[in-house]
Structure formats: structure tokens, C-alpha cells
Amino acid sequence: MRNVVVGYGVEPVLRGISLEVPNGSLVAIVGPSGCGKTTLLRTIAGLIRARSGEVRLGQRMVTTHGIHLAPEKRRIGWVPQDAALFPHLTVAENIAFGLGGGRRAARRAAGEERVRHLLSMVGLSALADRSPAQLSGGQAQRVALARALASGPEVVLMDEPFGALDPLLRGELRTEVRALLAAEGMTGILVTHDQAEALSIADYVAVMRDGEILQFGTPPEIYDRPATPWVATFVGESVFLPGLWRSGSVVGALGSLEAEWMPAAGTRGNPANGASSRLTLDEGADLDEGAVARGALAYDESGVRHDRQLRSEIRRSGETAPMIVFPAGAAAAAEDVGPGAAGAGACAGAGGATRGAAGVGETASNRAVAPTRPGTPTRAGAPAGPVDDTPVTVLVRPEQLELTSIDGSVLAQGLRATVTAVTYTGHDALLELSLQSGTSCMARVAASGLLPVGAEVTVEVRGRVLAYPRAGD
Ligand SMILES: Nc1ncnc2c1ncn2[C@@H]1O[C@H](COP(=O)(O)OP(=O)(O)OP(=O)(O)O)[C@@H](O)[C@H]1O
């Protein structure tokens, strides 16, 4: 999908979403409640009309300007959260319903080879004649999945399909679903509230917030290199510490740590409404002369990625394009700035309005809104780091901290800390630590290496950490 804008009222719920799901892969969509996950699925299914943008299924354009293919013609399977089986049809008839033709046709087709095959795939051959009321939650979800697969759809959309199940069954079923989709060669899109589930089941994860995709990548890309501190916190436990950037390292409470610069979305430093600035576009941007880009990932010369509220008018194509930027929804028009008129990184301030602001419903012709291809670098063109001594925020995952108990020894070398709290989770534990400097942080240790509250330890950081622009600077 490309630059898809969807809304129920005046304000859009999906604000120019671009997402390319590789054929045959399983993509998990995660994000806080109300960010638009279900709306995204409904848009792909054709249950809601997009205001603008395109949806393509394989080679078929199903949504574009003036075209809205009906849901039943999209060849999409849908697995809802609550199975939603027909109570007066048997298990086999419910699955046969997915072949199309309504209930009567379903009753006739219940014994067909395809239905028997699906029953056996989901392990329910023995329950073919049962009514849905006689099924457990997990069995009902299996029937819903088989029904969704029945007609051989290109894409299977799953909206929290395991939400109502207990953790054990959830784990079992998600492994089965993955195997079933792979066996049928189908593409799957799964909405889940469970970040761990997304990271463990999916080939790719899309992290959504406020109607936009903040990051799209493989599970290790999302967990190990989150695009912003918010994404880092959303997908796993995170320790954030202040520090100063020093050419590839960050100096802070944990000493000098090898660091990678992550030019994340800035909260400040965005040009004022109507201001002009020279920004570097994400790699993959393919802009025509005069194209309108909304929500483009764009970096200014200090490496700060400007936030997703940017709406920009591109004045020329190329790697570096002068843009006029203003927050989404702003009514003000942008100053007309010709190519090269804005100085590098300069904000010229609001000026005379000679061109109108882009309408919310317009179609952008760029591919820079979100990484559209797995593996597409999201920070292409970003500098290797800010100037030395720039204040940054460092992300350390708790499992990066290696603790050594010093058992009261005054001779122990290294950074010292005291365990102040322990959260035991069975396979491992999270320890809260107070460093000698008074800074707090968190370490994950194997349950066998559990230390009591009050234990004295030395702390070492394994691997490189990520450094983000410090919010508020
Ligand atoms: N039919 C509707 N009419 C009006 N507003 C709606 C409708 N459906 C959803 N919304 C609003 O659109 C926004 C996105 O809703 P959506 O259900 O897509 O979010 P979600 O991320 O799936 O949430 P959750 O995780 O809680 O299911 C919410 O603010 C919601 O209130």
C-alpha cells in the first residue's frame, strides 16, 4: 500500500501509510490501542474506503483514485479475534462457507476434498460434525483460520486471532498458523497486542503509532535497532541514560561505550510552521518535480530526523531537496522557496504564502514515507554522528549488562552498583541497580545467576549501544 489515508471523521486515522508486504511472508502489526491497526486491515480488505492512496494485492490494484474493489472480489481471508463462527453450521460447514456461495452451498460442500484437507490441516478431522458451541476457544480459532484459507486467498488478514486464548494455547496456535500459511504459500498480516508474539512469529514487524508506521523491519532489526526511543520501549525493556557523544562513543554513567548514532525523530528542531529547510530524504525516495510528500522521513544536517507530522512540498528530485515543511493539519500555506534558496539546515521562518498547503486527501508520489522494502535502510544519508560533546540519550537493553558479584571485596575493579530490586520471571530476572553515581539502570540475568537485593556488583556493558538525539535539546 502506498500513501493510504483513511478516516472515519474529519481527522484521518491512517495518515499516509506506505507498506510493502513481501509475497509469502508473515507481517505483524503492533502498536498501542487506537493507533489504527484494525483500520489498516479493514482498508486492505476493502471494508472501508481510503480517502487517498493505493492498495495493491500482488499485481492487482484494488484501491486507487476512483477505484474500490468490493471486499468479496479481493481474494482475502479474514480471521477475527473471536472466531465468529456460524452457530447453526457444523465445523465442516463453517469451513466450507469460506469457499463462497452462502450457507446452502456450504452445507453441500462440507464433504468436499478441499474441506477435508483443511480439517486435517488444522487437526480437526474428528470434529467435522460438531457445532461451534461444542468447541474450545483454540479449536474455534482453528476453524476460523481454515475458513479463511478455504478459497485459497492471496492474503490472510488476522485481527488479534489469539487474543482470547491462554498463553500455552496461544503459543501452540501461532506456531501452527505460521506453518499453515507457509504450507499454503500465503501472505499473512497479523495484528497483535503482544510484542513478544510479533517478534517471535513474524518475518517482518510494522510498529504503528497515531496512524503511521514508525518502523518496518525484521524482528532483530526492530529490537536491536529501534528507529526511536519510543519504538525501543514499545518492543522491549529499555534503559535510557544521558551521555555525551564522542566520535563513535558515548560517555556517561556507564563509562565510555561504543555507540551507533540513531538520528531519530526529533521533538524539537522541527522547522516552524511555514519555514523552509534543506532536508535529506530517505533512500528510496523517488520524487518527481513538484511532487507532494507527506510524512517523509527526512533528516536535517545535524542528523535529526524530523517527525512524522511533517508535510513537505518537494521542489525538485534528487538526494537533497529543498522542502517547505509544516505540521500536518496546519492551515497555513508554505513559503515559496526555489531550488537552492534555503541555506543548508537553515530555517527561514514563516513567510509570504504563494503556494497552498497540500490537502490531506492528495496523493503523494514518493516512497519515502515508511521503509517500503524489508531491509531498506531507514537512515540512509544520515551522518555518522553529531559533533563531539552533543548530549545524547543512550539505549541499553537490560541483557547487555553483565554483572559480577563482588561479595564485599574492596579490591574489585570496574563500575560498581548495588541491586535495589529484583523481578523474578522464572527463566530470568530483571534486577534494578543503583550505580555509585546514583544513576539507576536495569539488568537481565539468568534465574540461576539471581542476586539478592543489597548485593554489590560490578557492571560491564556488552556490545554497542544506540545513541539518539536527546529529547528537549
Ligand atoms: N467505525 C468507526 N467510527 C469512528 N471511529 C472509529 C471507528 N472505528 C475505529 N475508529 C477510531 O479510529 C481509531 C483507530 O481505531 P482502530 O480500531 O483501527 O485502532 P486499533 O489500533 O486497532 O485499536 P485496538 O488495538 O484497541 O483494537 C480509534 O481512535 C477509533 O476510535
Short mmCIF file of C-alpha atoms and ligand atoms in Angstrom, two decimals:
data_model
loop_
_atom_site.label_atom_id
_atom_site.label_comp_id
_atom_site.label_asym_id
_atom_site.label_seq_id
_atom_site.Cartn_x
_atom_site.Cartn_y
_atom_site.Cartn_z
CA MET A 1 0.00 0.00 0.00
CA ARG A 2 1.14 3.48 -0.79
CA ASN A 3 0.32 6.76 0.96
CA VAL A 4 -3.02 5.47 2.20
CA VAL A 5 -5.13 7.99 4.08
CA VAL A 6 -8.25 6.73 5.88
CA GLY A 7 -10.57 8.42 8.33
CA TYR A 8 -13.98 7.96 9.89
CA GLY A 9 -14.46 11.65 10.60
CA VAL A 10 -12.56 14.81 9.73
CA GLU A 11 -9.24 13.70 11.23
CA PRO A 12 -7.51 10.88 9.40
CA VAL A 13 -6.92 7.67 11.34
CA LEU A 14 -4.32 6.39 8.87
CA ARG A 15 -2.10 9.26 7.80
CA GLY A 16 -0.45 8.30 4.58
CA ILE A 17 0.63 4.74 5.27
CA SER A 18 3.05 3.04 2.90
CA LEU A 19 3.84 -0.59 3.42
CA GLU A 20 5.11 -3.29 1.14
CA VAL A 21 4.48 -6.82 2.36
CA PRO A 22 6.73 -9.34 0.62
CA ASN A 23 4.85 -12.15 -1.05
CA GLY A 24 4.53 -15.24 1.13
CA SER A 25 5.71 -13.52 4.29
CA LEU A 26 4.01 -13.02 7.62
CA VAL A 27 3.90 -9.44 8.86
CA ALA A 28 2.88 -8.49 12.39
CA ILE A 29 1.37 -5.07 13.04
CA VAL A 30 1.88 -3.81 16.58
CA GLY A 31 1.03 -0.51 18.20
CA PRO A 32 -0.90 0.96 21.09
CA SER A 33 -4.66 0.70 21.30
CA GLY A 34 -6.40 3.06 18.89
CA CYS A 35 -3.38 3.66 16.62
CA GLY A 36 -5.23 2.28 13.59
CA LYS A 37 -4.21 -1.39 13.33
CA THR A 38 -7.72 -2.74 12.67
CA THR A 39 -8.44 0.18 10.35
CA LEU A 40 -5.38 -0.81 8.35
CA LEU A 41 -6.63 -4.40 8.00
CA ARG A 42 -10.13 -3.20 7.12
CA THR A 43 -8.70 -0.95 4.43
CA ILE A 44 -6.74 -3.79 2.87
CA ALA A 45 -9.86 -5.98 3.00
CA GLY A 46 -11.89 -3.23 1.32
CA LEU A 47 -14.28 -2.94 4.27
CA ILE A 48 -13.50 0.75 4.48
CA ARG A 49 -12.71 3.15 1.66
CA ALA A 50 -9.42 5.00 1.60
CA ARG A 51 -9.60 8.75 1.05
CA SER A 52 -6.46 8.58 -0.99
CA GLY A 53 -3.56 6.32 -1.75
CA GLU A 54 -3.28 2.92 -3.34
CA VAL A 55 -3.68 -0.67 -2.24
CA ARG A 56 -2.30 -3.36 -4.50
CA LEU A 57 -2.65 -7.11 -3.96
CA GLY A 58 0.07 -8.78 -5.97
CA GLN A 59 -0.36 -7.37 -9.46
CA ARG A 60 -3.94 -6.23 -8.86
CA MET A 61 -4.71 -2.63 -7.97
CA VAL A 62 -7.70 -2.89 -5.62
CA THR A 63 -7.83 0.66 -4.29
CA THR A 64 -6.74 3.78 -6.08
CA HIS A 65 -8.25 7.08 -7.14
CA GLY A 66 -11.85 6.31 -8.13
CA ILE A 67 -11.44 2.52 -7.78
CA HIS A 68 -12.58 0.46 -4.82
CA LEU A 69 -12.78 -3.26 -5.47
CA ALA A 70 -15.51 -4.89 -3.36
CA PRO A 71 -14.23 -6.97 -0.41
CA GLU A 72 -15.57 -10.25 -1.83
CA LYS A 73 -13.58 -9.73 -5.03
CA ARG A 74 -10.25 -9.12 -3.28
CA ARG A 75 -9.40 -12.76 -2.55
CA ILE A 76 -8.63 -12.05 1.06
CA GLY A 77 -9.12 -14.32 4.07
CA TRP A 78 -10.15 -12.79 7.38
CA VAL A 79 -9.62 -14.28 10.84
CA PRO A 80 -11.33 -12.20 13.51
CA GLN A 81 -10.46 -12.12 17.20
CA ASP A 82 -13.47 -14.12 18.32
CA ALA A 83 -13.67 -16.74 15.52
CA ALA A 84 -17.24 -15.55 14.72
CA LEU A 85 -18.40 -18.99 13.53
CA PHE A 86 -21.95 -19.58 12.35
CA PRO A 87 -23.66 -21.34 15.29
CA HIS A 88 -26.13 -23.28 13.11
CA LEU A 89 -23.46 -24.73 10.80
CA THR A 90 -21.17 -27.60 11.72
CA VAL A 91 -17.40 -27.24 11.84
CA ALA A 92 -17.07 -28.62 8.29
CA GLU A 93 -19.89 -26.38 7.03
CA ASN A 94 -18.28 -23.34 8.63
CA ILE A 95 -15.07 -24.12 6.78
CA ALA A 96 -16.97 -24.76 3.55
CA PHE A 97 -18.61 -21.35 3.96
CA GLY A 98 -15.21 -19.88 3.17
CA LEU A 99 -15.47 -21.36 -0.33
CA GLY A 100 -18.23 -18.85 -1.09
CA GLY A 101 -21.83 -19.22 -2.19
CA GLY A 102 -23.53 -18.78 1.20
CA ARG A 103 -24.87 -21.20 3.78
CA ARG A 104 -26.74 -23.52 1.50
CA ALA A 105 -23.66 -24.00 -0.67
CA ALA A 106 -21.62 -24.52 2.48
CA ARG A 107 -23.88 -27.38 3.57
CA ARG A 108 -23.44 -29.01 0.17
CA ALA A 109 -19.66 -28.51 0.09
CA ALA A 110 -18.96 -29.70 3.63
CA GLY A 111 -17.80 -33.13 2.47
CA GLU A 112 -15.59 -31.92 -0.38
CA GLU A 113 -11.94 -32.80 -0.64
CA ARG A 114 -10.80 -29.21 -0.02
CA VAL A 115 -12.76 -29.05 3.24
CA ARG A 116 -11.47 -32.44 4.37
CA HIS A 117 -7.94 -31.28 3.57
CA LEU A 118 -8.38 -28.08 5.61
CA LEU A 119 -9.92 -30.01 8.51
CA SER A 120 -6.91 -32.27 8.60
CA MET A 121 -4.51 -29.32 8.28
CA VAL A 122 -5.94 -27.70 11.40
CA GLY A 123 -6.17 -31.05 13.19
CA LEU A 124 -9.96 -31.12 13.47
CA SER A 125 -10.97 -34.02 11.20
CA ALA A 126 -12.57 -35.81 14.16
CA LEU A 127 -14.73 -32.79 14.97
CA ALA A 128 -16.12 -32.14 11.47
CA ASP A 129 -19.73 -32.63 12.53
CA ARG A 130 -19.61 -30.75 15.80
CA SER A 131 -21.38 -27.46 16.29
CA PRO A 132 -19.27 -24.39 17.20
CA ALA A 133 -20.83 -24.36 20.70
CA GLN A 134 -19.05 -27.65 21.41
CA LEU A 135 -15.57 -26.30 20.62
CA SER A 136 -12.88 -24.86 22.85
CA GLY A 137 -11.57 -21.36 22.09
CA GLY A 138 -8.48 -22.74 20.38
CA GLN A 139 -10.50 -25.18 18.27
CA ALA A 140 -12.87 -22.40 17.22
CA GLN A 141 -9.92 -20.23 16.13
CA ARG A 142 -8.57 -23.14 14.08
CA VAL A 143 -11.93 -23.41 12.32
CA ALA A 144 -11.88 -19.65 11.65
CA LEU A 145 -8.41 -19.99 10.18
CA ALA A 146 -9.41 -22.94 7.98
CA ARG A 147 -12.46 -20.98 6.80
CA ALA A 148 -10.21 -18.03 5.92
CA LEU A 149 -7.88 -20.31 3.95
CA ALA A 150 -10.67 -22.21 2.18
CA SER A 151 -10.91 -20.20 -1.01
CA GLY A 152 -7.12 -20.01 -1.42
CA PRO A 153 -6.81 -16.28 -0.77
CA GLU A 154 -3.67 -14.37 -1.68
CA VAL A 155 -3.58 -12.67 1.69
CA VAL A 156 -4.88 -13.74 5.09
CA LEU A 157 -5.65 -10.90 7.50
CA MET A 158 -5.74 -11.81 11.19
CA ASP A 159 -7.02 -9.35 13.77
CA GLU A 160 -5.80 -10.45 17.19
CA PRO A 161 -6.66 -14.08 16.40
CA PHE A 162 -5.11 -15.42 19.59
CA GLY A 163 -6.25 -12.62 21.90
CA ALA A 164 -8.79 -14.64 23.84
CA LEU A 165 -6.63 -17.74 24.33
CA ASP A 166 -4.50 -18.79 27.27
CA PRO A 167 -0.73 -18.35 26.86
CA LEU A 168 0.03 -22.03 26.23
CA LEU A 169 -2.60 -22.43 23.54
CA ARG A 170 -1.60 -19.08 22.08
CA GLY A 171 1.95 -20.27 21.67
CA GLU A 172 0.85 -23.54 20.06
CA LEU A 173 -1.61 -21.93 17.69
CA ARG A 174 0.70 -19.22 16.48
CA THR A 175 3.30 -21.82 15.53
CA GLU A 176 0.59 -23.74 13.68
CA VAL A 177 -0.66 -20.64 11.89
CA ARG A 178 2.82 -19.82 10.71
CA ALA A 179 3.31 -23.35 9.42
CA LEU A 180 -0.11 -23.40 7.72
CA LEU A 181 0.45 -20.13 5.89
CA ALA A 182 3.87 -21.29 4.78
CA ALA A 183 2.45 -24.62 3.59
CA GLU A 184 -0.19 -22.83 1.52
CA GLY A 185 2.31 -20.19 0.31
CA MET A 186 0.04 -17.41 1.54
CA THR A 187 0.90 -13.95 2.72
CA GLY A 188 -0.30 -13.14 6.24
CA ILE A 189 -0.84 -9.89 8.09
CA LEU A 190 -1.41 -10.27 11.79
CA VAL A 191 -2.49 -7.60 14.25
CA THR A 192 -1.36 -8.33 17.77
CA HIS A 193 -1.10 -6.56 21.10
CA ASP A 194 1.66 -8.89 22.13
CA GLN A 195 5.08 -7.55 21.16
CA ALA A 196 6.79 -10.82 22.09
CA GLU A 197 4.36 -12.68 19.83
CA ALA A 198 5.12 -10.28 16.96
CA LEU A 199 8.86 -10.68 17.35
CA SER A 200 8.67 -14.45 17.61
CA ILE A 201 6.19 -15.30 14.86
CA ALA A 202 6.61 -12.72 12.13
CA ASP A 203 9.06 -12.37 9.26
CA TYR A 204 8.58 -8.61 9.48
CA VAL A 205 7.12 -6.29 12.09
CA ALA A 206 5.46 -2.93 11.49
CA VAL A 207 5.32 -0.68 14.55
CA MET A 208 2.42 1.77 14.36
CA ARG A 209 1.62 4.86 16.35
CA ASP A 210 -1.02 7.53 15.73
CA GLY A 211 -1.95 6.24 12.31
CA GLU A 212 1.58 5.95 10.98
CA ILE A 213 4.21 3.27 10.66
CA LEU A 214 7.23 4.29 12.66
CA GLN A 215 9.35 1.34 11.68
CA PHE A 216 9.13 -1.71 9.45
CA GLY A 217 11.75 -4.40 9.58
CA THR A 218 12.70 -7.90 10.59
CA PRO A 219 12.25 -8.72 14.29
CA PRO A 220 16.01 -8.35 15.00
CA GLU A 221 16.07 -5.02 13.16
CA ILE A 222 13.17 -3.74 15.24
CA TYR A 223 14.53 -4.98 18.56
CA ASP A 224 18.23 -4.32 18.04
CA ARG A 225 17.99 -1.08 16.09
CA PRO A 226 14.71 0.59 17.01
CA ALA A 227 14.19 3.76 14.98
CA THR A 228 13.22 5.83 18.01
CA PRO A 229 13.34 5.51 21.80
CA TRP A 230 9.56 5.10 21.73
CA VAL A 231 9.83 2.05 19.45
CA ALA A 232 12.60 0.68 21.69
CA THR A 233 10.35 0.90 24.76
CA PHE A 234 7.34 -0.45 22.92
CA VAL A 235 9.08 -3.65 21.84
CA GLY A 236 11.13 -4.43 24.94
CA GLU A 237 12.61 -3.38 28.26
CA SER A 238 14.89 -0.44 27.77
CA VAL A 239 17.32 1.56 29.85
CA PHE A 240 17.85 5.14 28.71
CA LEU A 241 20.79 7.06 30.05
CA PRO A 242 22.09 10.53 29.22
CA GLY A 243 25.57 10.91 27.80
CA LEU A 244 27.82 12.94 25.53
CA TRP A 245 28.69 11.88 22.01
CA ARG A 246 32.42 11.46 21.33
CA SER A 247 33.17 10.24 17.78
CA GLY A 248 31.56 6.82 17.84
CA SER A 249 31.31 6.52 21.62
CA VAL A 250 29.12 7.91 24.33
CA VAL A 251 30.46 8.95 27.70
CA GLY A 252 28.02 8.70 30.58
CA ALA A 253 27.17 6.93 33.82
CA LEU A 254 28.21 3.53 32.40
CA GLY A 255 31.61 4.81 31.26
CA SER A 256 32.65 5.16 27.64
CA LEU A 257 30.51 2.93 25.43
CA GLU A 258 30.89 2.14 21.77
CA ALA A 259 27.80 3.66 20.19
CA GLU A 260 25.86 3.90 16.95
CA TRP A 261 24.19 7.17 16.09
CA MET A 262 20.46 6.83 15.53
CA PRO A 263 19.11 10.02 14.04
CA ALA A 264 15.63 9.52 15.40
CA ALA A 265 12.61 11.74 15.01
CA GLY A 266 13.26 14.98 16.82
CA THR A 267 10.72 16.54 19.06
CA ARG A 268 12.36 19.89 18.79
CA GLY A 269 14.30 21.27 15.93
CA ASN A 270 11.43 20.80 13.53
CA PRO A 271 11.14 23.87 11.41
CA ALA A 272 8.37 26.22 12.39
CA ASN A 273 5.11 26.19 10.52
CA GLY A 274 5.77 27.50 7.04
CA ALA A 275 9.52 27.52 7.49
CA SER A 276 11.85 26.29 4.79
CA SER A 277 14.70 23.92 5.34
CA ARG A 278 17.07 21.72 3.39
CA LEU A 279 16.45 18.11 4.26
CA THR A 280 17.91 14.83 3.14
CA LEU A 281 15.28 12.33 2.12
CA ASP A 282 15.28 8.69 2.99
CA GLU A 283 16.87 6.40 0.48
CA GLY A 284 14.24 5.04 -1.84
CA ALA A 285 12.57 8.41 -2.26
CA ASP A 286 11.65 8.76 -5.87
CA LEU A 287 10.30 12.20 -6.32
CA ASP A 288 9.04 13.83 -9.43
CA GLU A 289 9.41 17.51 -9.99
CA GLY A 290 6.85 19.32 -7.89
CA ALA A 291 5.67 16.15 -6.12
CA VAL A 292 3.98 16.44 -2.79
CA ALA A 293 5.33 14.31 0.02
CA ARG A 294 3.68 13.86 3.36
CA GLY A 295 5.22 12.28 6.38
CA ALA A 296 8.50 11.77 4.55
CA LEU A 297 11.32 10.56 6.73
CA ALA A 298 13.72 13.41 6.40
CA TYR A 299 16.90 14.27 8.17
CA ASP A 300 18.36 17.70 8.60
CA GLU A 301 22.06 18.25 8.54
CA SER A 302 22.50 17.71 12.26
CA GLY A 303 21.11 14.22 11.77
CA VAL A 304 17.81 14.86 13.49
CA ARG A 305 15.00 13.03 11.80
CA HIS A 306 12.08 15.36 11.60
CA ASP A 307 8.93 13.98 12.95
CA ARG A 308 6.12 12.31 11.16
CA GLN A 309 3.92 15.36 11.25
CA LEU A 310 5.99 16.90 8.53
CA ARG A 311 4.22 17.58 5.33
CA SER A 312 6.53 18.78 2.67
CA GLU A 313 6.40 20.14 -0.77
CA ILE A 314 9.28 18.83 -2.81
CA ARG A 315 10.59 21.33 -5.29
CA ARG A 316 12.94 19.09 -7.18
CA SER A 317 14.05 15.49 -7.19
CA GLY A 318 17.45 14.29 -6.11
CA GLU A 319 19.12 13.17 -2.96
CA THR A 320 18.92 16.51 -1.28
CA ALA A 321 15.85 18.53 -1.87
CA PRO A 322 14.86 21.88 -0.52
CA MET A 323 11.47 21.43 1.09
CA ILE A 324 8.85 23.58 2.65
CA VAL A 325 7.74 21.93 5.83
CA PHE A 326 4.82 22.42 8.13
CA PRO A 327 2.96 20.28 10.65
CA ALA A 328 0.14 18.12 9.31
CA GLY A 329 -3.21 19.77 9.70
CA ALA A 330 -1.76 23.25 9.70
CA ALA A 331 -3.86 25.56 7.62
CA ALA A 332 -1.03 27.93 6.81
CA ALA A 333 0.42 27.95 3.36
CA ALA A 334 4.09 27.47 2.81
CA GLU A 335 6.57 29.98 1.59
CA ASP A 336 7.61 29.54 -2.00
CA VAL A 337 11.25 28.58 -1.98
CA GLY A 338 13.01 27.76 -5.19
CA PRO A 339 15.73 25.13 -5.50
CA GLY A 340 18.75 26.14 -3.52
CA ALA A 341 17.05 29.13 -1.98
CA ALA A 342 17.14 27.71 1.53
CA GLY A 343 20.53 27.50 3.17
CA ALA A 344 21.77 24.18 4.47
CA GLY A 345 19.89 23.36 7.64
CA ALA A 346 18.51 26.86 7.80
CA CYS A 347 15.02 27.73 8.85
CA ALA A 348 13.91 30.81 7.03
CA GLY A 349 10.81 31.28 9.14
CA ALA A 350 7.24 31.76 8.02
CA GLY A 351 6.92 33.96 5.03
CA GLY A 352 4.59 35.08 2.27
CA ALA A 353 2.14 32.47 1.13
CA THR A 354 2.48 31.85 -2.56
CA ARG A 355 1.59 28.17 -2.67
CA GLY A 356 -1.22 26.42 -0.87
CA ALA A 357 -0.72 23.71 1.69
CA ALA A 358 -1.20 20.20 0.39
CA GLY A 359 -4.67 18.83 1.10
CA VAL A 360 -4.93 15.83 3.39
CA GLY A 361 -6.54 13.78 0.66
CA GLU A 362 -3.95 14.36 -2.01
CA THR A 363 -1.83 11.54 -3.30
CA ALA A 364 1.86 11.78 -2.72
CA SER A 365 4.17 10.38 -5.32
CA ASN A 366 7.04 9.40 -3.10
CA ARG A 367 8.15 6.18 -1.49
CA ALA A 368 9.83 7.81 1.43
CA VAL A 369 7.02 7.66 3.96
CA ALA A 370 7.98 4.38 5.53
CA PRO A 371 10.52 1.78 4.61
CA THR A 372 8.72 0.11 1.80
CA ARG A 373 11.02 -2.82 1.37
CA PRO A 374 12.38 -5.10 4.04
CA GLY A 375 15.98 -4.30 4.55
CA THR A 376 15.68 -0.81 3.09
CA PRO A 377 17.93 1.27 5.29
CA THR A 378 15.85 3.79 7.20
CA ARG A 379 18.66 6.15 7.93
CA ALA A 380 20.36 6.31 4.56
CA GLY A 381 22.04 9.62 4.05
CA ALA A 382 22.18 10.28 7.78
CA PRO A 383 25.53 11.44 9.12
CA ALA A 384 27.77 9.15 11.16
CA GLY A 385 27.05 11.20 14.24
CA PRO A 386 26.68 14.66 15.66
CA VAL A 387 29.58 16.87 16.65
CA ASP A 388 31.52 15.82 19.75
CA ASP A 389 30.01 16.65 23.13
CA THR A 390 26.45 16.71 21.73
CA PRO A 391 24.14 15.48 24.52
CA VAL A 392 22.50 12.19 23.53
CA THR A 393 20.27 9.54 25.04
CA VAL A 394 21.72 6.08 25.07
CA LEU A 395 19.65 2.91 24.81
CA VAL A 396 20.97 -0.11 26.66
CA ARG A 397 18.99 -3.33 26.67
CA PRO A 398 18.99 -4.96 30.13
CA GLU A 399 20.58 -8.11 28.71
CA GLN A 400 23.59 -6.06 27.62
CA LEU A 401 24.62 -5.50 31.24
CA GLU A 402 26.95 -8.14 32.61
CA LEU A 403 27.09 -8.29 36.38
CA THR A 404 29.81 -9.79 38.55
CA SER A 405 29.13 -10.24 42.22
CA ILE A 406 31.93 -8.66 44.25
CA ASP A 407 30.85 -10.08 47.56
CA GLY A 408 32.03 -7.11 49.61
CA SER A 409 35.51 -7.06 48.05
CA VAL A 410 37.02 -3.60 48.13
CA LEU A 411 39.59 -4.62 45.50
CA ALA A 412 37.14 -5.32 42.69
CA GLN A 413 37.84 -3.24 39.60
CA GLY A 414 35.14 -1.68 37.45
CA LEU A 415 31.93 0.20 37.67
CA ARG A 416 30.16 -0.65 40.91
CA ALA A 417 26.45 -0.91 41.59
CA THR A 418 24.03 -2.19 44.23
CA VAL A 419 20.98 -4.35 43.48
CA THR A 420 17.93 -2.42 44.67
CA ALA A 421 15.06 -4.60 43.41
CA VAL A 422 14.51 -8.00 41.82
CA THR A 423 11.69 -9.05 39.48
CA TYR A 424 11.80 -12.81 39.04
CA THR A 425 10.13 -14.15 35.91
CA GLY A 426 11.06 -17.85 36.05
CA HIS A 427 13.55 -18.23 33.20
CA ASP A 428 15.30 -14.98 34.07
CA ALA A 429 15.07 -11.96 36.34
CA LEU A 430 15.26 -8.21 36.00
CA LEU A 431 17.48 -6.54 38.56
CA GLU A 432 17.27 -2.86 39.30
CA LEU A 433 20.63 -1.36 40.03
CA SER A 434 21.87 1.82 41.59
CA LEU A 435 25.25 2.89 40.23
CA GLN A 436 27.69 4.64 42.54
CA SER A 437 26.91 7.87 40.69
CA GLY A 438 23.30 7.49 41.86
CA THR A 439 22.05 6.65 38.35
CA SER A 440 19.58 3.74 38.14
CA CYS A 441 19.57 1.07 35.47
CA MET A 442 18.26 -2.42 34.89
CA ALA A 443 19.96 -5.75 34.09
CA ARG A 444 18.54 -9.05 32.94
CA VAL A 445 20.19 -12.12 34.42
CA ALA A 446 19.54 -15.83 34.12
CA ALA A 447 17.48 -17.14 37.02
CA SER A 448 20.48 -19.21 38.07
CA GLY A 449 22.52 -16.03 38.46
CA LEU A 450 19.93 -14.34 40.67
CA LEU A 451 21.37 -11.88 43.19
CA PRO A 452 19.58 -10.65 46.30
CA VAL A 453 18.60 -7.06 46.99
CA GLY A 454 21.60 -5.30 48.50
CA ALA A 455 24.18 -7.36 46.57
CA GLU A 456 27.22 -5.44 45.38
CA VAL A 457 28.23 -5.98 41.76
CA THR A 458 30.46 -4.66 39.04
CA VAL A 459 28.78 -3.77 35.77
CA GLU A 460 30.05 -4.14 32.23
CA VAL A 461 28.20 -3.36 29.02
CA ARG A 462 28.33 -5.94 26.25
CA GLY A 463 28.25 -4.79 22.63
CA ARG A 464 27.46 -1.45 21.17
CA VAL A 465 24.71 0.83 22.40
CA LEU A 466 22.46 3.13 20.39
CA ALA A 467 22.60 6.90 20.76
CA TYR A 468 19.55 9.02 19.95
CA PRO A 469 19.21 12.78 19.84
CA ARG A 470 18.28 13.83 23.35
CA ALA A 471 14.63 14.88 23.59
CA GLY A 472 14.28 18.51 24.52
CA ASP A 473 17.73 19.51 23.30
N1 LIG B 1 -16.36 2.81 12.91
C1 LIG B 1 -15.66 3.81 13.47
N2 LIG B 1 -16.17 5.06 13.54
C2 LIG B 1 -15.47 6.08 14.07
N3 LIG B 1 -14.23 5.96 14.59
C3 LIG B 1 -13.68 4.73 14.57
C4 LIG B 1 -14.35 3.60 14.01
N4 LIG B 1 -13.56 2.53 14.13
C5 LIG B 1 -12.41 2.96 14.72
N5 LIG B 1 -12.49 4.29 14.99
C6 LIG B 1 -11.44 5.11 15.62
O1 LIG B 1 -10.28 5.01 14.81
C7 LIG B 1 -9.11 4.92 15.61
C8 LIG B 1 -8.34 3.66 15.26
O2 LIG B 1 -9.13 2.54 15.59
P1 LIG B 1 -8.64 1.05 15.31
O3 LIG B 1 -9.70 0.13 15.75
O4 LIG B 1 -8.17 0.95 13.92
O5 LIG B 1 -7.38 1.00 16.30
P2 LIG B 1 -6.57 -0.27 16.82
O6 LIG B 1 -5.13 0.12 16.77
O7 LIG B 1 -6.97 -1.48 16.06
O8 LIG B 1 -7.06 -0.34 18.32
P3 LIG B 1 -7.15 -1.62 19.32
O9 LIG B 1 -5.74 -2.10 19.49
O10 LIG B 1 -7.71 -1.04 20.57
O11 LIG B 1 -8.04 -2.64 18.66
C9 LIG B 1 -9.58 4.96 17.06
O12 LIG B 1 -9.46 6.28 17.53
C10 LIG B 1 -11.04 4.57 16.97
O13 LIG B 1 -11.79 5.19 17.99
#
